[in-house]
């Protein structure tokens, strides 16, 4: 039945998906991938390029050094960002979002390079070499917070639960937090490409694979769509570093679902994820003229710099539009005073196209 579904999916969706072509700077990396295909055919091409470009194999110890380069806090280069963390000011160490980059180890108040999903959920156990030392999968996390997560599978939160985007236990599983759920989904997708049946999504999260041509589950497709990649954010920084094999602690391969989350939609279906390769008629210079800062933000305004008039639409993490503001060219302030703390999606539209950015209000 899965094989039949794959053929049907490839036939039907080839007419409905957006045309894909990587930007100029990624054309060489993806030169062997046929982006006119869909379903498992596209997946197989991405499997090949992801494995072929993985030319440097890091030890578990090397990941300490890699993390101090790839996971820096953009607001303070002395710190790393902590997966599952969400608050640096509530008096609890375990909820910290940032930590000194040399405060690593295995004790209270330390950060460790943690497997995004427990290595025990691999089949067999991922260990601390090979897939267990893949730096695309290992992220800094507070030792105690990750201990609270334990060996739980990923799960969705209930309606109204964790209103400020917190991580925590829910539904017999672990919710990674609004800021991190997309990161986690895209890492799981990468691990599935790179290591196949050893890293099945059905083994690491609660969800159904009935609508996909293989073992991807709807939970991760949902998270990938709801929590897009931030332009130039942490995921991009990590991906760019590891995609350059000449960097000292780089693997040489990229996570294609960070480069374009929409690839997951083309392969597995589900809700339309962010397409970072659309609007190909807009040159990079024009695209890059739309800037939004600071992000994360502690106040009630965000600066938008653009050479065009734009419409800024802000959506909450469930996809509900919470505010709309028309903005003229040059620097303008987006008023977010009515937004509570949490993660939002900002859609910036102009006559030349649309950009989607993630906004974190602390």
Short mmCIF file of C-alpha atoms in Angstrom, two decimals:
data_model
loop_
_atom_site.label_atom_id
_atom_site.label_comp_id
_atom_site.label_asym_id
_atom_site.label_seq_id
_atom_site.Cartn_x
_atom_site.Cartn_y
_atom_site.Cartn_z
CA UNK A 1 0.00 0.00 0.00
CA UNK A 2 2.86 2.39 0.80
CA UNK A 3 4.37 1.83 -2.66
CA UNK A 4 1.02 2.44 -4.32
CA UNK A 5 0.53 5.62 -2.31
CA UNK A 6 3.97 6.86 -3.33
CA UNK A 7 3.22 6.43 -7.04
CA UNK A 8 -0.16 8.10 -6.64
CA UNK A 9 1.34 10.97 -4.66
CA UNK A 10 4.04 11.56 -7.27
CA UNK A 11 1.45 11.59 -10.08
CA UNK A 12 -1.09 13.87 -8.43
CA UNK A 13 1.12 16.37 -6.61
CA UNK A 14 3.49 17.04 -9.48
CA UNK A 15 0.82 19.45 -10.74
CA UNK A 16 0.12 21.20 -7.44
CA UNK A 17 3.46 21.85 -5.74
CA UNK A 18 5.37 25.06 -6.27
CA UNK A 19 8.27 24.79 -8.68
CA UNK A 20 11.49 24.34 -6.73
CA UNK A 21 14.94 25.61 -7.60
CA UNK A 22 17.65 26.32 -5.04
CA UNK A 23 19.14 29.82 -4.90
CA UNK A 24 22.42 30.47 -6.70
CA UNK A 25 24.58 29.90 -3.64
CA UNK A 26 23.13 26.39 -3.16
CA UNK A 27 23.00 25.26 -6.80
CA UNK A 28 26.36 23.50 -6.64
CA UNK A 29 25.53 21.69 -3.40
CA UNK A 30 22.22 20.37 -4.77
CA UNK A 31 23.39 19.82 -8.36
CA UNK A 32 22.58 16.08 -8.23
CA UNK A 33 19.02 16.54 -6.95
CA UNK A 34 16.09 16.47 -9.37
CA UNK A 35 13.68 19.00 -7.92
CA UNK A 36 11.00 18.18 -10.50
CA UNK A 37 10.27 14.95 -8.60
CA UNK A 38 8.12 14.50 -5.50
CA UNK A 39 7.54 11.98 -2.73
CA UNK A 40 10.16 9.32 -2.05
CA UNK A 41 11.84 10.04 -5.38
CA UNK A 42 12.89 13.47 -4.16
CA UNK A 43 13.66 12.00 -0.76
CA UNK A 44 16.06 9.47 -2.30
CA UNK A 45 17.98 12.21 -4.11
CA UNK A 46 18.28 14.16 -0.87
CA UNK A 47 19.45 11.01 0.93
CA UNK A 48 22.28 10.65 -1.58
CA UNK A 49 23.50 14.24 -1.39
CA UNK A 50 23.23 14.34 2.42
CA UNK A 51 25.38 11.20 2.74
CA UNK A 52 27.82 12.09 -0.04
CA UNK A 53 28.57 15.53 1.40
CA UNK A 54 29.15 14.12 4.90
CA UNK A 55 32.92 13.90 4.53
CA UNK A 56 34.11 14.79 8.04
CA UNK A 57 33.07 12.59 10.95
CA UNK A 58 33.21 14.35 14.31
CA UNK A 59 33.88 12.61 17.59
CA UNK A 60 31.50 13.14 20.50
CA UNK A 61 34.20 15.35 22.03
CA UNK A 62 34.56 17.43 18.87
CA UNK A 63 30.95 18.51 19.22
CA UNK A 64 31.85 20.62 22.28
CA UNK A 65 34.06 22.78 20.05
CA UNK A 66 31.57 22.81 17.18
CA UNK A 67 28.74 23.93 19.47
CA UNK A 68 30.75 26.90 20.77
CA UNK A 69 30.91 28.10 17.17
CA UNK A 70 27.52 27.15 15.73
CA UNK A 71 25.17 27.74 18.67
CA UNK A 72 26.19 31.19 19.87
CA UNK A 73 23.59 33.62 21.16
CA UNK A 74 23.39 36.35 18.48
CA UNK A 75 22.94 38.93 21.24
CA UNK A 76 25.94 37.74 23.30
CA UNK A 77 28.72 35.72 21.71
CA UNK A 78 29.89 34.59 25.16
CA UNK A 79 26.77 32.44 25.46
CA UNK A 80 25.22 29.50 23.65
CA UNK A 81 21.49 29.04 23.09
CA UNK A 82 19.93 26.15 24.98
CA UNK A 83 17.46 23.82 23.30
CA UNK A 84 14.19 23.57 25.32
CA UNK A 85 15.12 26.75 27.28
CA UNK A 86 12.76 29.73 27.32
CA UNK A 87 13.45 32.15 30.21
CA UNK A 88 16.69 33.63 31.57
CA UNK A 89 15.02 35.80 34.21
CA UNK A 90 12.64 33.57 36.17
CA UNK A 91 15.23 32.52 38.76
CA UNK A 92 15.35 28.89 37.63
CA UNK A 93 18.53 27.57 36.04
CA UNK A 94 16.72 24.71 34.35
CA UNK A 95 14.57 27.03 32.21
CA UNK A 96 17.50 29.16 30.96
CA UNK A 97 17.51 29.98 27.26
CA UNK A 98 21.22 30.91 27.26
CA UNK A 99 24.32 29.81 29.16
CA UNK A 100 28.00 30.73 29.14
CA UNK A 101 29.65 28.87 26.27
CA UNK A 102 32.33 27.41 28.55
CA UNK A 103 29.86 26.39 31.29
CA UNK A 104 29.63 22.91 29.86
CA UNK A 105 29.80 19.55 31.56
CA UNK A 106 27.48 17.16 33.31
CA UNK A 107 26.60 18.90 36.56
CA UNK A 108 23.93 21.27 37.84
CA UNK A 109 24.13 24.58 35.98
CA UNK A 110 26.07 23.06 33.07
CA UNK A 111 25.03 22.58 29.50
CA UNK A 112 25.68 19.36 27.67
CA UNK A 113 25.62 18.48 23.97
CA UNK A 114 22.40 16.56 23.99
CA UNK A 115 20.77 14.34 21.40
CA UNK A 116 17.66 16.13 20.13
CA UNK A 117 15.82 12.91 20.71
CA UNK A 118 17.08 10.28 23.18
CA UNK A 119 19.72 8.05 21.63
CA UNK A 120 17.94 5.08 23.24
CA UNK A 121 15.04 5.63 20.80
CA UNK A 122 17.26 4.77 17.86
CA UNK A 123 17.03 1.24 16.51
CA UNK A 124 19.59 0.26 17.60
CA UNK A 125 20.69 2.84 20.21
CA UNK A 126 22.44 5.76 18.51
CA UNK A 127 25.35 5.67 20.95
CA UNK A 128 27.98 8.42 20.92
CA UNK A 129 29.60 7.73 17.55
CA UNK A 130 28.28 7.70 14.00
CA UNK A 131 24.66 8.93 14.22
CA UNK A 132 25.19 9.51 17.94
CA UNK A 133 27.90 12.10 17.25
CA UNK A 134 26.26 13.80 14.28
CA UNK A 135 26.57 17.52 15.03
CA UNK A 136 23.45 18.30 12.99
CA UNK A 137 21.54 16.41 15.69
CA UNK A 138 23.40 17.43 18.86
CA UNK A 139 22.42 20.71 20.50
CA UNK A 140 23.37 22.50 23.74
CA UNK A 141 20.80 21.93 26.47
CA UNK A 142 20.68 22.46 30.22
CA UNK A 143 21.68 19.20 31.91
CA UNK A 144 18.73 19.12 34.30
CA UNK A 145 16.18 20.24 31.70
CA UNK A 146 17.27 17.49 29.36
CA UNK A 147 17.16 15.10 32.31
CA UNK A 148 13.52 16.04 32.87
CA UNK A 149 12.90 15.16 29.25
CA UNK A 150 14.48 11.74 29.83
CA UNK A 151 13.67 9.17 27.16
CA UNK A 152 10.20 10.52 26.36
CA UNK A 153 8.98 10.71 22.80
CA UNK A 154 7.96 14.05 21.33
CA UNK A 155 4.29 14.97 21.78
CA UNK A 156 2.02 17.91 21.02
CA UNK A 157 0.84 20.12 23.84
CA UNK A 158 -2.82 20.46 24.78
CA UNK A 159 -4.83 23.56 23.92
CA UNK A 160 -4.00 26.31 26.40
CA UNK A 161 -1.01 24.45 27.79
CA UNK A 162 2.39 26.22 28.06
CA UNK A 163 0.88 29.63 27.11
CA UNK A 164 4.27 31.35 27.00
CA UNK A 165 5.87 28.77 24.74
CA UNK A 166 7.48 26.68 27.48
CA UNK A 167 8.81 23.17 27.06
CA UNK A 168 7.65 20.37 29.32
CA UNK A 169 6.06 16.97 29.75
CA UNK A 170 2.63 16.47 28.19
CA UNK A 171 0.46 13.61 26.95
CA UNK A 172 3.02 11.02 28.14
CA UNK A 173 5.63 12.75 26.01
CA UNK A 174 7.80 15.86 25.71
CA UNK A 175 6.89 19.19 24.14
CA UNK A 176 10.10 21.04 23.11
CA UNK A 177 8.65 24.55 23.33
CA UNK A 178 7.21 26.89 20.71
CA UNK A 179 10.63 28.28 19.77
CA UNK A 180 12.24 24.87 19.26
CA UNK A 181 9.59 22.55 17.83
CA UNK A 182 10.39 23.40 14.21
CA UNK A 183 14.12 22.95 14.86
CA UNK A 184 13.45 19.52 16.36
CA UNK A 185 11.19 18.44 13.49
CA UNK A 186 13.76 19.43 10.86
CA UNK A 187 16.56 17.64 12.72
CA UNK A 188 14.47 14.46 12.92
CA UNK A 189 13.81 14.74 9.17
CA UNK A 190 17.56 15.12 8.57
CA UNK A 191 18.38 12.09 10.72
CA UNK A 192 15.80 10.04 8.83
CA UNK A 193 17.46 10.98 5.55
CA UNK A 194 20.97 10.36 6.80
CA UNK A 195 20.51 7.13 8.78
CA UNK A 196 17.30 5.60 7.48
CA UNK A 197 15.53 2.95 9.53
CA UNK A 198 17.87 3.47 12.45
CA UNK A 199 16.20 6.87 12.96
CA UNK A 200 12.52 6.34 12.14
CA UNK A 201 10.27 9.31 13.02
CA UNK A 202 7.58 6.84 14.12
CA UNK A 203 9.93 5.73 16.92
CA UNK A 204 10.58 9.19 18.37
CA UNK A 205 7.22 10.98 18.35
CA UNK A 206 3.51 10.40 18.88
CA UNK A 207 1.67 10.73 15.59
CA UNK A 208 0.35 8.94 12.54
CA UNK A 209 2.20 7.98 9.36
CA UNK A 210 -1.00 6.91 7.59
CA UNK A 211 -0.95 9.87 5.20
CA UNK A 212 2.73 9.69 4.30
CA UNK A 213 4.48 7.34 1.87
CA UNK A 214 6.84 6.03 4.57
CA UNK A 215 7.49 6.46 8.31
CA UNK A 216 7.22 10.24 8.66
CA UNK A 217 4.50 11.30 11.11
CA UNK A 218 2.03 14.17 10.95
CA UNK A 219 3.33 15.69 14.22
CA UNK A 220 6.67 16.69 12.70
CA UNK A 221 5.08 17.94 9.48
CA UNK A 222 2.84 20.15 11.61
CA UNK A 223 5.74 21.52 13.67
CA UNK A 224 7.81 22.15 10.55
CA UNK A 225 4.99 24.26 9.12
CA UNK A 226 4.04 26.10 12.32
CA UNK A 227 7.59 27.08 13.30
CA UNK A 228 9.48 28.28 10.19
CA UNK A 229 13.19 28.93 9.85
CA UNK A 230 14.31 32.42 10.88
CA UNK A 231 16.26 34.11 8.08
CA UNK A 232 19.87 34.26 9.23
CA UNK A 233 18.97 32.71 12.60
CA UNK A 234 20.51 29.86 14.54
CA UNK A 235 19.46 27.11 12.14
CA UNK A 236 20.94 29.00 9.19
CA UNK A 237 24.19 29.66 11.08
CA UNK A 238 24.57 25.99 12.01
CA UNK A 239 23.72 24.84 8.50
CA UNK A 240 26.16 27.22 6.81
CA UNK A 241 29.00 26.19 9.13
CA UNK A 242 28.53 22.44 8.72
CA UNK A 243 27.92 22.79 4.99
CA UNK A 244 31.46 24.11 4.51
CA UNK A 245 33.79 21.12 4.85
CA UNK A 246 36.81 23.42 5.19
CA UNK A 247 35.64 24.61 8.62
CA UNK A 248 37.57 22.89 11.40
CA UNK A 249 34.62 21.19 13.09
CA UNK A 250 32.24 20.97 10.11
CA UNK A 251 30.77 17.77 8.68
CA UNK A 252 30.40 19.06 5.11
CA UNK A 253 26.70 18.29 4.76
CA UNK A 254 23.63 20.46 5.18
CA UNK A 255 20.13 19.88 6.53
CA UNK A 256 17.96 20.36 3.42
CA UNK A 257 14.85 21.02 5.51
CA UNK A 258 16.53 24.08 6.98
CA UNK A 259 17.48 25.27 3.51
CA UNK A 260 13.82 24.87 2.57
CA UNK A 261 11.17 23.48 4.95
CA UNK A 262 8.82 23.13 1.97
CA UNK A 263 10.84 20.12 0.80
CA UNK A 264 9.12 18.16 3.57
CA UNK A 265 5.72 19.12 2.15
CA UNK A 266 6.75 17.95 -1.31
CA UNK A 267 8.02 14.63 0.05
CA UNK A 268 5.49 13.78 2.74
CA UNK A 269 2.50 16.09 2.29
CA UNK A 270 0.80 17.68 5.27
CA UNK A 271 0.29 21.42 5.78
CA UNK A 272 2.20 23.75 3.47
CA UNK A 273 5.49 24.63 5.13
CA UNK A 274 7.55 27.76 4.52
CA UNK A 275 8.95 27.84 0.98
CA UNK A 276 12.27 29.70 1.16
CA UNK A 277 12.90 29.23 -2.57
CA UNK A 278 9.78 30.90 -3.93
CA UNK A 279 9.62 34.33 -5.56
CA UNK A 280 12.67 33.43 -7.64
CA UNK A 281 12.19 36.57 -9.72
CA UNK A 282 13.21 38.68 -6.73
CA UNK A 283 16.96 39.06 -6.62
CA UNK A 284 18.86 38.52 -3.38
CA UNK A 285 19.61 42.23 -2.99
CA UNK A 286 15.92 43.07 -2.98
CA UNK A 287 15.09 40.20 -0.60
CA UNK A 288 17.78 41.22 1.86
CA UNK A 289 16.52 44.78 2.13
CA UNK A 290 13.71 43.71 4.41
CA UNK A 291 15.15 43.52 7.92
CA UNK A 292 13.41 42.96 11.27
CA UNK A 293 15.14 43.61 14.60
CA UNK A 294 15.65 43.09 17.49
CA UNK A 295 14.67 39.44 17.61
CA UNK A 296 14.08 38.19 20.31
CA UNK A 297 12.51 41.42 21.60
CA UNK A 298 11.86 42.46 25.20
CA UNK A 299 9.92 45.64 24.44
CA UNK A 300 6.77 46.54 22.56
CA UNK A 301 8.20 47.55 19.18
CA UNK A 302 10.14 45.85 16.40
CA UNK A 303 11.99 47.81 13.74
CA UNK A 304 11.30 46.96 10.09
CA UNK A 305 13.68 48.27 7.43
CA UNK A 306 12.62 47.96 3.81
CA UNK A 307 13.04 49.81 0.53
CA UNK A 308 9.39 49.02 -0.27
CA UNK A 309 5.97 49.61 1.24
CA UNK A 310 4.96 46.43 3.03
CA UNK A 311 2.08 44.86 4.90
CA UNK A 312 3.11 43.16 8.15
CA UNK A 313 0.77 40.39 9.34
CA UNK A 314 1.47 38.74 12.69
CA UNK A 315 0.15 35.24 13.46
CA UNK A 316 0.27 33.30 16.68
CA UNK A 317 1.75 29.81 16.74
CA UNK A 318 -1.67 28.27 16.00
CA UNK A 319 -1.99 30.28 12.80
CA UNK A 320 -4.47 32.90 14.09
CA UNK A 321 -3.86 36.41 12.76
CA UNK A 322 -3.38 38.72 15.74
CA UNK A 323 -2.42 42.03 14.11
CA UNK A 324 -1.95 43.71 10.72
CA UNK A 325 0.00 46.89 10.05
CA UNK A 326 0.63 48.79 6.82
CA UNK A 327 4.16 50.11 6.70
CA UNK A 328 5.84 52.56 4.35
CA UNK A 329 9.42 52.26 3.09
CA UNK A 330 12.43 53.10 5.26
CA UNK A 331 12.58 52.29 8.96
CA UNK A 332 9.21 51.72 10.62
CA UNK A 333 8.12 50.42 14.01
CA UNK A 334 5.86 47.40 14.27
CA UNK A 335 3.72 47.75 17.39
CA UNK A 336 3.56 44.47 19.35
CA UNK A 337 2.40 45.89 22.68
CA UNK A 338 -0.74 43.75 22.66
CA UNK A 339 1.18 40.51 22.16
CA UNK A 340 1.90 38.29 25.13
CA UNK A 341 5.25 36.55 25.55
CA UNK A 342 5.74 33.77 23.03
CA UNK A 343 6.62 32.88 19.46
CA UNK A 344 4.89 34.50 16.47
CA UNK A 345 5.10 34.33 12.69
CA UNK A 346 5.47 37.65 10.85
CA UNK A 347 4.47 37.69 7.17
CA UNK A 348 5.99 40.66 5.33
CA UNK A 349 4.38 41.26 1.93
CA UNK A 350 5.33 43.76 -0.77
CA UNK A 351 4.64 44.13 -4.48
CA UNK A 352 7.73 42.00 -5.16
CA UNK A 353 6.87 39.03 -2.96
CA UNK A 354 6.59 37.73 0.58
CA UNK A 355 9.01 36.88 3.34
CA UNK A 356 8.13 34.95 6.50
CA UNK A 357 10.02 35.51 9.72
CA UNK A 358 9.73 34.11 13.22
CA UNK A 359 9.44 36.65 16.06
CA UNK A 360 10.10 35.85 19.71
CA UNK A 361 8.69 38.20 22.36
CA UNK A 362 10.29 37.68 25.74
#
